PDB file of C-alpha atoms in Angstrom:
ATOM      1  CA  MET O 793      73.156  34.698 102.333  1.00 47.00           C
ATOM      2  CA  GLY O 794      73.023  32.158 105.230  1.00 43.00           C
ATOM      3  CA  ILE O 795      71.288  32.631 108.597  1.00 39.00           C
ATOM      4  CA  GLY O 796      74.651  32.944 110.359  1.00 41.00           C
ATOM      5  CA  SER O 797      75.739  35.775 108.052  1.00 40.00           C
ATOM      6  CA  ARG O 798      72.453  37.640 108.523  1.00 38.00           C
ATOM      7  CA  ARG O 799      72.773  37.335 112.327  1.00 36.00           C
ATOM      8  CA  ALA O 800      76.325  38.699 112.193  1.00 37.00           C
ATOM      9  CA  LEU O 801      75.234  41.720 110.125  1.00 35.00           C
ATOM     10  CA  THR O 802      72.255  42.380 112.442  1.00 37.00           C
ATOM     11  CA  SER O 803      74.483  42.256 115.541  1.00 39.00           C
ATOM     12  CA  ALA O 804      76.990  44.648 113.953  1.00 37.00           C
ATOM     13  CA  ALA O 805      74.250  47.101 112.979  1.00 37.00           C
ATOM     14  CA  THR O 806      72.741  46.984 116.477  1.00 36.00           C
ATOM     15  CA  ALA O 807      76.135  47.621 118.099  1.00 35.00           C
ATOM     16  CA  ALA O 808      76.773  50.587 115.790  1.00 36.00           C
ATOM     17  CA  LEU O 809      73.353  52.065 116.637  1.00 31.00           C
ATOM     18  CA  LEU O 810      73.945  51.730 120.392  1.00 32.00           C
ATOM     19  CA  LEU O 811      77.376  53.350 120.052  1.00 29.00           C
ATOM     20  CA  CYS O 812      75.843  56.263 118.143  1.00 32.00           C
ATOM     21  CA  CYS O 813      73.128  56.739 120.789  1.00 31.00           C
ATOM     22  CA  ALA O 814      75.718  56.618 123.580  1.00 31.00           C
ATOM     23  CA  ALA O 815      77.835  59.278 121.879  1.00 30.00           C
ATOM     24  CA  ALA O 816      74.771  61.500 121.376  1.00 31.00           C
ATOM     25  CA  GLY O 817      73.833  61.141 125.053  1.00 32.00           C
ATOM     26  CA  THR O 818      77.316  62.199 126.134  1.00 30.00           C
ATOM     27  CA  ALA O 819      77.181  65.297 123.935  1.00 31.00           C
ATOM     28  CA  ALA O 820      73.732  66.223 125.251  1.00 31.00           C
ATOM     29  CA  ALA O 821      74.872  65.910 128.862  1.00 34.00           C
ATOM     30  CA  GLU O 822      77.937  68.077 128.269  1.00 46.00           C
ATOM     31  CA  GLU O 823      76.254  70.855 126.286  1.00 54.00           C
ATOM     32  CA  ALA O 824      72.760  71.130 127.775  1.00 54.00           C
ATOM     33  CA  PRO O 825      70.457  73.125 125.456  1.00 56.00           C
ATOM     34  CA  VAL O 826      68.919  76.379 126.627  1.00 58.00           C
ATOM     35  CA  ASP O 827      65.326  75.869 127.726  1.00 60.00           C
ATOM     36  CA  ASP O 828      63.595  78.413 125.465  1.00 56.00           C
ATOM     37  CA  ARG O 829      60.133  77.653 126.815  1.00 66.00           C
ATOM     38  CA  ALA O 830      59.270  80.878 128.592  1.00 74.00           C
ATOM     39  CA  VAL O 831      57.786  80.670 132.072  1.00 79.00           C
ATOM     40  CA  SER O 832      54.291  82.089 131.567  1.00 71.00           C
ATOM     41  CA  ALA O 833      52.926  84.957 133.643  1.00 64.00           C
ATOM     42  CA  ASP O 834      50.507  82.694 135.535  1.00 68.00           C
ATOM     43  CA  GLN O 835      53.465  80.622 136.743  1.00 76.00           C
ATOM     44  CA  THR O 836      55.280  83.612 138.219  1.00 75.00           C
ATOM     45  CA  THR O 837      55.011  85.267 141.633  1.00 82.00           C
ATOM     46  CA  GLU O 838      54.509  89.035 141.724  1.00 82.00           C
ATOM     47  CA  ILE O 839      56.637  90.808 144.342  1.00 85.00           C
ATOM     48  CA  ASN O 840      56.986  94.608 144.350  1.00 85.00           C
ATOM     49  CA  ASP O 841      59.639  96.964 145.711  1.00 81.00           C
ATOM     50  CA  ARG O 842      62.029  94.703 147.624  1.00 81.00           C
ATOM     51  CA  GLN O 843      63.847  97.376 149.604  1.00 78.00           C
ATOM     52  CA  ARG O 844      67.506  96.541 150.250  1.00 78.00           C
ATOM     53  CA  TRP O 845      67.042  93.188 148.494  1.00 80.00           C
ATOM     54  CA  GLU O 846      69.680  93.754 145.809  1.00 80.00           C
ATOM     55  CA  ASP O 847      73.313  93.143 146.777  1.00 72.00           C
ATOM     56  CA  GLU O 848      75.636  96.111 146.386  1.00 74.00           C
ATOM     57  CA  THR O 849      78.648  93.853 145.887  1.00 75.00           C
ATOM     58  CA  ASP O 850      79.253  90.300 144.688  1.00 70.00           C
ATOM     59  CA  GLN O 851      78.838  87.594 147.315  1.00 76.00           C
ATOM     60  CA  PRO O 852      81.687  85.020 147.135  1.00 71.00           C
ATOM     61  CA  LEU O 853      80.768  81.380 146.603  1.00 72.00           C
ATOM     62  CA  GLN O 854      82.944  78.434 147.557  1.00 68.00           C
ATOM     63  CA  GLU O 855      82.579  75.342 145.373  1.00 60.00           C
ATOM     64  CA  SER O 856      85.767  73.468 146.195  1.00 54.00           C
ATOM     65  CA  GLU O 857      84.394  70.017 145.481  1.00 54.00           C
ATOM     66  CA  PRO O 858      86.931  67.166 145.737  1.00 48.00           C
ATOM     67  CA  ARG O 859      87.858  65.732 142.343  1.00 58.00           C
ATOM     68  CA  VAL O 860      88.587  62.063 141.743  1.00 62.00           C
ATOM     69  CA  CYS O 861      91.169  60.748 139.316  1.00 68.00           C
ATOM     70  CA  SER O 862      88.663  59.884 136.627  1.00 63.00           C
ATOM     71  CA  GLY O 863      90.370  61.138 133.506  1.00 61.00           C
ATOM     72  CA  SER O 864      89.449  64.093 131.339  1.00 69.00           C
ATOM     73  CA  GLN O 865      86.327  65.984 132.466  1.00 82.00           C
ATOM     74  CA  THR O 866      84.885  69.504 132.223  1.00 88.00           C
ATOM     75  CA  TRP O 867      82.626  71.302 134.695  1.00 90.00           C
ATOM     76  CA  TYR O 868      81.296  74.735 135.700  1.00 93.00           C
ATOM     77  CA  GLU O 869      81.656  76.598 138.986  1.00 92.00           C
ATOM     78  CA  PHE O 870      80.214  79.906 140.215  1.00 93.00           C
ATOM     79  CA  SER O 871      82.754  82.102 141.995  1.00 90.00           C
ATOM     80  CA  SER O 872      80.212  84.730 143.154  1.00 92.00           C
ATOM     81  CA  LYS O 873      76.567  85.754 142.926  1.00 92.00           C
ATOM     82  CA  LYS O 874      74.631  88.977 143.372  1.00 93.00           C
ATOM     83  CA  ALA O 875      70.896  89.484 143.952  1.00 95.00           C
ATOM     84  CA  TYR O 876      69.872  91.579 140.947  1.00 95.00           C
ATOM     85  CA  HIS O 877      66.659  93.023 139.530  1.00 97.00           C
ATOM     86  CA  VAL O 878      66.696  92.056 135.842  1.00 97.00           C
ATOM     87  CA  PRO O 879      64.828  94.899 134.065  1.00 96.00           C
ATOM     88  CA  SER O 880      62.382  94.469 131.213  1.00 96.00           C
ATOM     89  CA  TRP O 881      63.953  96.629 128.516  1.00 92.00           C
ATOM     90  CA  TRP O 882      60.908  97.577 126.443  1.00 96.00           C
ATOM     91  CA  ASN O 883      58.664 100.667 126.664  1.00 94.00           C
ATOM     92  CA  GLY O 884      55.613 100.414 128.900  1.00 95.00           C
ATOM     93  CA  THR O 885      57.509  98.944 131.860  1.00 97.00           C
ATOM     94  CA  LYS O 886      59.459 101.960 133.180  1.00 97.00           C
ATOM     95  CA  TYR O 887      58.117 105.233 134.621  1.00 97.00           C
ATOM     96  CA  LYS O 888      59.292 108.442 136.307  1.00 97.00           C
ATOM     97  CA  ASP O 889      57.144 111.002 138.139  1.00 96.00           C
ATOM     98  CA  GLY O 890      57.418 113.873 140.593  1.00 94.00           C
ATOM     99  CA  PRO O 891      58.506 115.889 142.381  1.00 96.00           C
ATOM    100  CA  GLY O 892      56.495 114.480 145.268  1.00 96.00           C
ATOM    101  CA  GLY O 893      53.024 113.008 145.074  1.00 97.00           C
ATOM    102  CA  THR O 894      52.014 109.451 144.242  1.00 97.00           C
ATOM    103  CA  MET O 895      52.742 107.481 141.096  1.00 96.00           C
ATOM    104  CA  SER O 896      50.441 104.713 139.859  1.00 97.00           C
ATOM    105  CA  VAL O 897      51.723 102.491 137.056  1.00 97.00           C
ATOM    106  CA  SER O 898      50.867  99.391 135.072  1.00 97.00           C
ATOM    107  CA  VAL O 899      52.582  97.145 132.534  1.00 97.00           C
ATOM    108  CA  THR O 900      51.188  98.338 129.197  1.00 97.00           C
ATOM    109  CA  LYS O 901      53.212  96.150 126.823  1.00 97.00           C
ATOM    110  CA  SER O 902      53.985  92.432 127.066  1.00 96.00           C
ATOM    111  CA  GLY O 903      57.375  90.867 126.392  1.00 96.00           C
ATOM    112  CA  THR O 904      59.947  88.333 127.550  1.00 96.00           C
ATOM    113  CA  ILE O 905      62.881  88.663 129.947  1.00 97.00           C
ATOM    114  CA  THR O 906      65.636  86.234 128.937  1.00 96.00           C
ATOM    115  CA  LEU O 907      68.834  84.757 130.287  1.00 96.00           C
ATOM    116  CA  GLU O 908      71.988  86.661 129.288  1.00 96.00           C
ATOM    117  CA  VAL O 909      75.400  84.978 129.211  1.00 95.00           C
ATOM    118  CA  SER O 910      78.721  86.507 128.166  1.00 94.00           C
ATOM    119  CA  GLY O 911      82.251  85.192 128.402  1.00 92.00           C
ATOM    120  CA  SER O 912      85.374  83.963 126.703  1.00 89.00           C
ATOM    121  CA  GLY O 913      86.745  80.519 125.966  1.00 90.00           C
ATOM    122  CA  GLU O 914      84.532  77.418 125.801  1.00 84.00           C
ATOM    123  CA  TRP O 915      81.063  77.521 127.376  1.00 88.00           C
ATOM    124  CA  SER O 916      77.388  76.642 126.953  1.00 92.00           C
ATOM    125  CA  ALA O 917      74.494  78.858 128.084  1.00 94.00           C
ATOM    126  CA  GLY O 918      72.320  75.780 128.615  1.00 94.00           C
ATOM    127  CA  ALA O 919      74.897  74.132 130.875  1.00 94.00           C
ATOM    128  CA  ILE O 920      75.295  77.331 132.905  1.00 95.00           C
ATOM    129  CA  LEU O 921      71.508  77.560 133.349  1.00 96.00           C
ATOM    130  CA  ALA O 922      71.325  73.918 134.455  1.00 95.00           C
ATOM    131  CA  LYS O 923      74.110  74.517 136.972  1.00 94.00           C
ATOM    132  CA  ALA O 924      72.351  77.642 138.297  1.00 95.00           C
ATOM    133  CA  LYS O 925      69.109  75.738 138.879  1.00 94.00           C
ATOM    134  CA  THR O 926      70.906  73.388 141.287  1.00 92.00           C
ATOM    135  CA  THR O 927      73.277  75.824 143.024  1.00 91.00           C
ATOM    136  CA  ILE O 928      71.690  79.319 142.849  1.00 93.00           C
ATOM    137  CA  SER O 929      67.891  78.875 142.837  1.00 93.00           C
ATOM    138  CA  VAL O 930      65.325  76.425 141.496  1.00 93.00           C
ATOM    139  CA  LYS O 931      63.330  79.494 140.375  1.00 94.00           C
ATOM    140  CA  VAL O 932      65.948  80.462 137.777  1.00 95.00           C
ATOM    141  CA  ALA O 933      64.571  80.274 134.225  1.00 95.00           C
ATOM    142  CA  GLY O 934      65.852  80.661 130.681  1.00 95.00           C
ATOM    143  CA  SER O 935      63.074  83.159 129.937  1.00 95.00           C
ATOM    144  CA  VAL O 936      60.108  84.673 131.756  1.00 96.00           C
ATOM    145  CA  SER O 937      56.974  86.002 130.046  1.00 95.00           C
ATOM    146  CA  VAL O 938      55.547  89.374 131.111  1.00 95.00           C
ATOM    147  CA  THR O 939      51.931  90.232 130.262  1.00 94.00           C
ATOM    148  CA  THR O 940      50.062  93.519 130.465  1.00 95.00           C
ATOM    149  CA  GLY O 941      48.556  94.530 133.784  1.00 93.00           C
ATOM    150  CA  HIS O 942      50.143  94.294 137.256  1.00 93.00           C
ATOM    151  CA  THR O 943      49.295  97.774 138.519  1.00 95.00           C
ATOM    152  CA  TYR O 944      51.190  99.314 141.427  1.00 96.00           C
ATOM    153  CA  SER O 945      51.231 102.609 143.359  1.00 96.00           C
ATOM    154  CA  HIS O 946      53.968 104.228 145.434  1.00 96.00           C
ATOM    155  CA  ASP O 947      54.268 107.519 147.324  1.00 97.00           C
ATOM    156  CA  ILE O 948      57.135 109.817 146.280  1.00 97.00           C
ATOM    157  CA  GLY O 949      59.245 111.655 148.842  1.00 96.00           C
ATOM    158  CA  ARG O 950      58.876 115.421 149.104  1.00 94.00           C
ATOM    159  CA  ASN O 951      60.886 117.251 146.423  1.00 95.00           C
ATOM    160  CA  LYS O 952      62.036 113.866 145.035  1.00 97.00           C
ATOM    161  CA  TYR O 953      61.395 112.077 141.743  1.00 98.00           C
ATOM    162  CA  GLY O 954      60.168 108.497 141.829  1.00 97.00           C
ATOM    163  CA  HIS O 955      61.173 105.742 139.428  1.00 97.00           C
ATOM    164  CA  LEU O 956      59.444 102.414 138.869  1.00 97.00           C
ATOM    165  CA  GLN O 957      60.963  99.680 136.715  1.00 97.00           C
ATOM    166  CA  TYR O 958      59.344  96.314 136.057  1.00 97.00           C
ATOM    167  CA  GLY O 959      61.476  93.185 135.870  1.00 97.00           C
ATOM    168  CA  SER O 960      62.495  89.862 137.389  1.00 97.00           C
ATOM    169  CA  TRP O 961      64.037  89.456 140.829  1.00 96.00           C
ATOM    170  CA  GLY O 962      66.994  87.394 139.650  1.00 96.00           C
ATOM    171  CA  TYR O 963      70.741  87.061 139.987  1.00 97.00           C
ATOM    172  CA  LYS O 964      74.002  88.082 138.377  1.00 96.00           C
ATOM    173  CA  VAL O 965      76.760  85.474 138.661  1.00 95.00           C
ATOM    174  CA  ASN O 966      80.412  85.054 137.734  1.00 95.00           C
ATOM    175  CA  TRP O 967      81.142  81.610 136.309  1.00 95.00           C
ATOM    176  CA  LYS O 968      84.202  79.595 135.312  1.00 93.00           C
ATOM    177  CA  ARG O 969      84.595  76.397 133.322  1.00 93.00           C
ATOM    178  CA  TYR O 970      87.360  73.938 134.156  1.00 91.00           C
ATOM    179  CA  GLN O 971      88.906  70.880 132.529  1.00 88.00           C
ATOM    180  CA  SER O 972      90.854  68.175 134.321  1.00 84.00           C
ATOM    181  CA  VAL O 973      94.321  67.408 133.002  1.00 78.00           C
ATOM    182  CA  GLY O 974      95.667  63.943 132.253  1.00 69.00           C
ATOM    183  CA  SER O 975      94.312  61.370 134.712  1.00 63.00           C
ATOM    184  CA  GLY O 976      92.390  64.096 136.527  1.00 60.00           C
ATOM    185  CA  CYS O 977      94.465  63.903 139.704  1.00 74.00           C
ATOM    186  CA  GLY O 978      96.285  67.206 139.204  1.00 69.00           C
ATOM    187  CA  ALA O 979      95.097  70.795 139.314  1.00 77.00           C
ATOM    188  CA  PRO O 980      92.482  71.535 136.608  1.00 84.00           C
ATOM    189  CA  ARG O 981      92.921  74.252 134.004  1.00 86.00           C
ATOM    190  CA  GLU O 982      90.460  77.034 133.283  1.00 90.00           C
ATOM    191  CA  ILE O 983      89.012  76.908 129.763  1.00 92.00           C
ATOM    192  CA  GLY O 984      86.325  79.588 130.014  1.00 93.00           C
ATOM    193  CA  HIS O 985      84.938  82.326 132.241  1.00 95.00           C
ATOM    194  CA  GLY O 986      82.351  85.094 132.180  1.00 96.00           C
ATOM    195  CA  THR O 987      79.134  86.438 133.686  1.00 96.00           C
ATOM    196  CA  ALA O 988      75.455  85.510 133.480  1.00 97.00           C
ATOM    197  CA  ILE O 989      72.259  87.398 134.299  1.00 97.00           C
ATOM    198  CA  LEU O 990      69.601  84.943 135.461  1.00 97.00           C
ATOM    199  CA  PRO O 991      65.893  85.869 135.641  1.00 97.00           C
ATOM    200  CA  THR O 992      63.614  83.976 138.022  1.00 95.00           C
ATOM    201  CA  LYS O 993      59.902  83.227 138.283  1.00 93.00           C
ATOM    202  CA  GLU O 994      59.481  86.184 140.671  1.00 95.00           C
ATOM    203  CA  THR O 995      58.613  89.460 138.906  1.00 96.00           C
ATOM    204  CA  GLY O 996      57.577  92.922 140.024  1.00 96.00           C
ATOM    205  CA  TRP O 997      58.202  96.658 140.268  1.00 97.00           C
ATOM    206  CA  LYS O 998      61.445  98.109 141.628  1.00 96.00           C
ATOM    207  CA  TYR O 999      61.202 101.614 143.140  1.00 96.00           C
ATOM    208  CA  TRP O1000      63.891 104.227 143.762  1.00 96.00           C
ATOM    209  CA  GLU O1001      64.176 108.006 144.086  1.00 95.00           C
ATOM    210  CA  THR O1002      66.434 110.716 142.716  1.00 96.00           C
ATOM    211  CA  LYS O1003      66.778 114.453 143.289  1.00 95.00           C
ATOM    212  CA  SER O1004      66.108 115.330 139.660  1.00 91.00           C
TER     213      SER O1004
END
């Protein structure tokens, strides 16, 4: 085989490799993987009993970004968000005491609080998490580690029962995924929608009272 033939084959192979890498990069950008590296306990901030911090109703979000005529594209938007205490579901992180008195608690079992996404149509949990980091809070994480410890005490109202639940001070959001049609100049179509519960790097005890 001559030098010219070898050069032609080498150029063709290099072009094919670059095309493959470009296609892989496009796929990675579209469907961002979920970051499964849990935020460790020493990277979190402990905040207890945020009275009136949680939203009772969803807070509308407006993300009416202008779209250019750039052909077929897909993107995510959040239609609303709600401040939400994401509970740790395992035993050793929830207590009830009373009536009256003072309750002193501590995390007795470690675990991990993780991102939860549900919906219909086409969507990616990793892409939703990436979007949330830029539009909801930089403290949002795919998972947050909880270790034993973090003691806390709270007085209970007279004739009332106190409840303490450990968890992450995060968010609950409603999301939608859109796709541009044709040249991208017209109205986009919805191809997916759902909800997501997003933990953050801030953890702590939530307190409330009941009559029984």
